[in-house]
Short mmCIF file of C-alpha atoms in Angstrom, two decimals:
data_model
loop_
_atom_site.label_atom_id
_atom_site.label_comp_id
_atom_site.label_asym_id
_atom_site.label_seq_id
_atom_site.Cartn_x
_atom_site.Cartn_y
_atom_site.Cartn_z
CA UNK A 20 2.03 0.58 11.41
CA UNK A 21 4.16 3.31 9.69
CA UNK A 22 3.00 6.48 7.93
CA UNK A 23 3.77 5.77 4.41
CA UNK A 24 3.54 8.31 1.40
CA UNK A 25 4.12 7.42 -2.28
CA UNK A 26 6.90 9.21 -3.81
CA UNK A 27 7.31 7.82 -7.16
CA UNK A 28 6.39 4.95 -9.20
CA UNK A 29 7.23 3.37 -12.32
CA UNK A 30 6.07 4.33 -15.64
CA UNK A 31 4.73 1.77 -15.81
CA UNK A 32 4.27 0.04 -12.17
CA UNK A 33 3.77 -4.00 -12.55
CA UNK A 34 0.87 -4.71 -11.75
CA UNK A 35 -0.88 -7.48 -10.00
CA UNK A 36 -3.79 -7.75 -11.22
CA UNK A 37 -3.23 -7.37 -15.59
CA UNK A 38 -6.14 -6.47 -18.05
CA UNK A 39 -5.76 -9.40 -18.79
CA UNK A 40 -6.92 -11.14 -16.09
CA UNK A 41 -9.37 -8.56 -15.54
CA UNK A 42 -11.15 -9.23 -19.21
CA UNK A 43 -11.25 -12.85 -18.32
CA UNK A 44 -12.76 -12.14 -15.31
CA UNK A 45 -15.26 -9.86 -15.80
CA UNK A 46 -16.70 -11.99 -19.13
CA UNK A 47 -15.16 -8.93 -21.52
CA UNK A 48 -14.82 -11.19 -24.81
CA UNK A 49 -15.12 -7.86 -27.29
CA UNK A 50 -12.33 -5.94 -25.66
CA UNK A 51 -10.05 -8.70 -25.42
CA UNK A 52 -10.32 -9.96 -29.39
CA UNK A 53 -10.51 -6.15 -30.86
CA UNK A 54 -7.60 -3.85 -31.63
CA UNK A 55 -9.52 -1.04 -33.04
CA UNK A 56 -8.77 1.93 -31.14
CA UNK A 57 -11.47 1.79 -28.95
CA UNK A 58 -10.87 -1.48 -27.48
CA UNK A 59 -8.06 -0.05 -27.29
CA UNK A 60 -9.44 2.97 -25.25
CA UNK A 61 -11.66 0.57 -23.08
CA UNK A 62 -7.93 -1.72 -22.22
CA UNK A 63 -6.56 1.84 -21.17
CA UNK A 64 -9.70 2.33 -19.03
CA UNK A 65 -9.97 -1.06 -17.38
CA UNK A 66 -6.15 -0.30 -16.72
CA UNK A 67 -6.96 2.75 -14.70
CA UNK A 68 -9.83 1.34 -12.70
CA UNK A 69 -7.47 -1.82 -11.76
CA UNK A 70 -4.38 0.85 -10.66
CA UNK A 71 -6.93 3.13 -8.65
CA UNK A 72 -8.43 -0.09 -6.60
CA UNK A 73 -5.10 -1.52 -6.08
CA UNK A 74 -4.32 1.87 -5.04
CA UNK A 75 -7.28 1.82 -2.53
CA UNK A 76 -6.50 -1.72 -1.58
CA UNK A 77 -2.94 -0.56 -1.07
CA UNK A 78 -4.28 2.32 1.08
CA UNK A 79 -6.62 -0.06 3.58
CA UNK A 80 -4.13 -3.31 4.39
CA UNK A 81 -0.80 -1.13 4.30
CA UNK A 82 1.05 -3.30 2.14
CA UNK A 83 2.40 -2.26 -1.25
CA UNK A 84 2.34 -4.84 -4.06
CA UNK A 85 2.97 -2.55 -7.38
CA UNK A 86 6.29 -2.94 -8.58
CA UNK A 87 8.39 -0.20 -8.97
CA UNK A 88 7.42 1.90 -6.62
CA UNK A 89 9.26 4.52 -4.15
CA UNK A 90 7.84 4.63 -0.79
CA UNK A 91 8.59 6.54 1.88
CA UNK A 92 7.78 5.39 5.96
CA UNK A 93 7.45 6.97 8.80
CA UNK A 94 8.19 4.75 11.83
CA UNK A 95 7.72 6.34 15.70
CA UNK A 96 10.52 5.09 17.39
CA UNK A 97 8.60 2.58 19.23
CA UNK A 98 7.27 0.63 16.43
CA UNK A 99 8.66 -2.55 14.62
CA UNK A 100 11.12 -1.45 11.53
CA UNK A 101 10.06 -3.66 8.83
CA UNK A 102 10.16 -3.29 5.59
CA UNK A 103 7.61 -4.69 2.64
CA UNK A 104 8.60 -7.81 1.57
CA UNK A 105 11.40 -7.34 -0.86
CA UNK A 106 11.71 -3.74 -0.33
CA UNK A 107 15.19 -1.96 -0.74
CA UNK A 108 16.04 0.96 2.02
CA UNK A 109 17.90 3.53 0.43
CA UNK A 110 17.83 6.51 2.68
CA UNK A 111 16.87 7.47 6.44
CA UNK A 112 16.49 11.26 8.18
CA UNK A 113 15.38 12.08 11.34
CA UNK A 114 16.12 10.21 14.42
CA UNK A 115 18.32 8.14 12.82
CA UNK A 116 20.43 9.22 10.36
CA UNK A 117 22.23 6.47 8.76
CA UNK A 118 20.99 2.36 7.96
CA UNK A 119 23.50 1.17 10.21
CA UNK A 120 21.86 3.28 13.03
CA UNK A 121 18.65 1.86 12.21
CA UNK A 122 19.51 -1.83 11.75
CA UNK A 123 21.90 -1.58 14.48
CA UNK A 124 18.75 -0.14 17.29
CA UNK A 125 16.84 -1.74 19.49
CA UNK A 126 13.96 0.00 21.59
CA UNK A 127 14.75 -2.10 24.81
CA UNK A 128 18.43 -1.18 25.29
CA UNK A 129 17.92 2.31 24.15
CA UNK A 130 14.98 2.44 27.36
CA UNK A 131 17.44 0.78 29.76
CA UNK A 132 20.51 3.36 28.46
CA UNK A 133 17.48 6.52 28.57
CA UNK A 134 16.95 8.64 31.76
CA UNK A 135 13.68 10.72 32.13
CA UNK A 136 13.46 14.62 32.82
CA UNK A 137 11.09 16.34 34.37
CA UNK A 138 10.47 18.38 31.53
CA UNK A 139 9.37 15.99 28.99
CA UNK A 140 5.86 14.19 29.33
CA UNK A 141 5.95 10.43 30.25
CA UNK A 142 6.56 8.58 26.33
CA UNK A 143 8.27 11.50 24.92
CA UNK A 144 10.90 9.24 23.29
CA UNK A 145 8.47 6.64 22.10
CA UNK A 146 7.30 10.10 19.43
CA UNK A 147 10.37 10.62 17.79
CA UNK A 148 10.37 9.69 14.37
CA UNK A 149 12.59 8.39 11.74
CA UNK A 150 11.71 8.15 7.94
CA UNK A 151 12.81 5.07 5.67
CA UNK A 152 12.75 5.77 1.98
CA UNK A 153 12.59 2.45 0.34
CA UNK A 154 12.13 1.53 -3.47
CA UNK A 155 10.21 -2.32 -3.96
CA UNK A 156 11.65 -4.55 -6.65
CA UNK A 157 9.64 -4.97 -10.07
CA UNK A 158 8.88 -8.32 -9.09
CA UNK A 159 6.82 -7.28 -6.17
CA UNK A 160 3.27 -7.94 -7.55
CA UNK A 161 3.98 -11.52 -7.85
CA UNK A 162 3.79 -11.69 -3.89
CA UNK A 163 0.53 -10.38 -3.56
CA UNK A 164 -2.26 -12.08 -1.68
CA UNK A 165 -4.87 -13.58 -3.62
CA UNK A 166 -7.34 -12.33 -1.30
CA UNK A 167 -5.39 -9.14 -2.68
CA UNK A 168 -5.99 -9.61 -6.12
CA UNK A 169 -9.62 -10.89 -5.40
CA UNK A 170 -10.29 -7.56 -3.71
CA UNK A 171 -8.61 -5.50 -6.92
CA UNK A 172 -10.28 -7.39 -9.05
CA UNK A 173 -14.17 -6.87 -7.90
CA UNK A 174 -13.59 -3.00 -6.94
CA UNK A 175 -12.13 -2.43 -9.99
CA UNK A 176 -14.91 -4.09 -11.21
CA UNK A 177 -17.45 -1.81 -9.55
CA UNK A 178 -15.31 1.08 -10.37
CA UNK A 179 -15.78 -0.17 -14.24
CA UNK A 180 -19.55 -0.73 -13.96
CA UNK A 181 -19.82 2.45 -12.21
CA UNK A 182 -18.19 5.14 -14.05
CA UNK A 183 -20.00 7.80 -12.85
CA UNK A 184 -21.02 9.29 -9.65
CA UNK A 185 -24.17 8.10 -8.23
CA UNK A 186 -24.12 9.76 -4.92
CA UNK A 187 -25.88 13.06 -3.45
CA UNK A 188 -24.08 16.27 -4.74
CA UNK A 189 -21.47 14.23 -6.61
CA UNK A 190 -19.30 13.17 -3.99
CA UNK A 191 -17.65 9.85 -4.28
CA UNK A 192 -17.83 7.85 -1.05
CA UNK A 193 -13.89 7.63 -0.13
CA UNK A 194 -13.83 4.48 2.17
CA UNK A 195 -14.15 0.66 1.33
CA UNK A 196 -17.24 -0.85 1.23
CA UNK A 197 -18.00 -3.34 3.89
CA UNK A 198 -17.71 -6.77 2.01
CA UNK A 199 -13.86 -5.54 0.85
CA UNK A 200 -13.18 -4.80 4.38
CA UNK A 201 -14.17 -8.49 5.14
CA UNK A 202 -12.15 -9.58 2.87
CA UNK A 203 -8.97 -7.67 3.23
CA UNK A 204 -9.53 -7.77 6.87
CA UNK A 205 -6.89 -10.45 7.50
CA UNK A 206 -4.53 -9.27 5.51
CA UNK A 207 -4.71 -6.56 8.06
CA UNK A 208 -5.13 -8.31 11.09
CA UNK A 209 -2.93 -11.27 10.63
CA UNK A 210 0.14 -10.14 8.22
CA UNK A 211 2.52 -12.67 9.02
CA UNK A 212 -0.24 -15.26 7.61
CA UNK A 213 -0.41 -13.79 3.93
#
C-alpha cells in the first residue's frame, strides 16, 4: 500500500457522512429543529467530530472518500499503481517522471531488461520510489462503504459524547479501538470487495 500524505482539501470537502445523517442517527431532535446560534454552534461541532473520524477512518483502511481532496502517494517501485477510485493523476517525480512513464511500466519487463551489480544489495530496485499527486472528484463520498460510513458515524459519535480527555496525563489514545478495527477490517483486507 502507498505512503499517502494530504496536501490540500476543499473548503469545504464533501463529506460522507452529513450532520444530517449524523442528527438522525444519534437521536439529536433539538439541534436539528433550532437555528439559534447555538444549535448552530453544536451543527459546527458535530461537523468537526464527523471530519476528524472520517479522517481517522481514512487513516486505518487507506482509502480516501472526502471529496475534494489532493493527495499525494508514494508507490515503491514494486507495488501495484492504483489509484482511488475516481481519482485524477496530475503530476509524478521521482523514478518516473512523466504519466506516460508510469502507465506505460511494468515491474516484470523492467526485471527481465535489469542486470544486478555487485554493489547494490539484493532488491535495491524494488526501493526506488515514485510519487503520484492525484486530486479525487467531488463526487467521491458517494462511493464510500457503508461499513465506512457506519464506522464514521459511531466514532464520531464517541468523539461527540466524549469531548474531553479522559485518559492518564491527558493524552488521547491515537489508535482505533478494537470493535472499529473489526469493522473496517475488510475494507482493509479485501478491497476489491467494497
Amino acid at each position: 500500500m502507498p505512503t499517502v500524505v494530504v496536501l490540500s482539501t476543499a473548503d469545504p470537502v464533501t463529506e460522507p457522512v452529513t450532520v444530517a445523517d449524523a442528527v438522525v442517527e444519534w437521536r439529536l431532535d433539538l439541534v436539528a429543529t433550532d437555528t439559534d446560534e447555538a444549535a448552530q454552534a453544536e451543527r459546527r461541532l458535530i461537523q468537526r467530530k464527523l471530519a476528524a473520524a472520517r479522517q481517522l477512518v481514512e487513516a486505518y483502511t487507506g482509502r480516501y472518500v472526502a471529496g475534494g481532496q489532493t493527495l499525494e502517494l508514494t508507490f515503491r517501485l514494486d507495488e501495484e499503481y492504483k489509484l482511488p477510485t475516481g481519482a485524477v493523476a496530475t503530476a509524478v517525480r521521482g523514478f518516473h517522471t512523466s504519466l506516460a512513464s508510469l502507465e506505460n511500466f511494468h515491474w516484470v519487463e523492467y526485471l527481465k531488461g535489469s542486470s544486478v551489480e555487485r554493489q547494490w544489495p539484493l532488491g535495491y530496485a524494488a526501493q526506488q520510489t515514485y510519487t503520484v499527486t492525484v486530486t479525487l472528484p467531488e463526487t467521491a463520498s458517494s462511493l464510500c462503504p457503508a461499513l465506512m460510513q457506519e464506522a464514521i458515524l459511531e466514532l464520531g459519535a464517541e468523539f461527540y459524547r466524549n469531548r474531553e480527555t479522559s485518559s492518564a496525563a491527558g493524552i488521547v489514545p491515537r489508535e482505533l479501538p478494537v470493535s472499529y478495527k473489526v469493522k473496517l477490517a475488510p475494507l482493509v483486507l479485501h478491497p476489491a470487495l467494497f
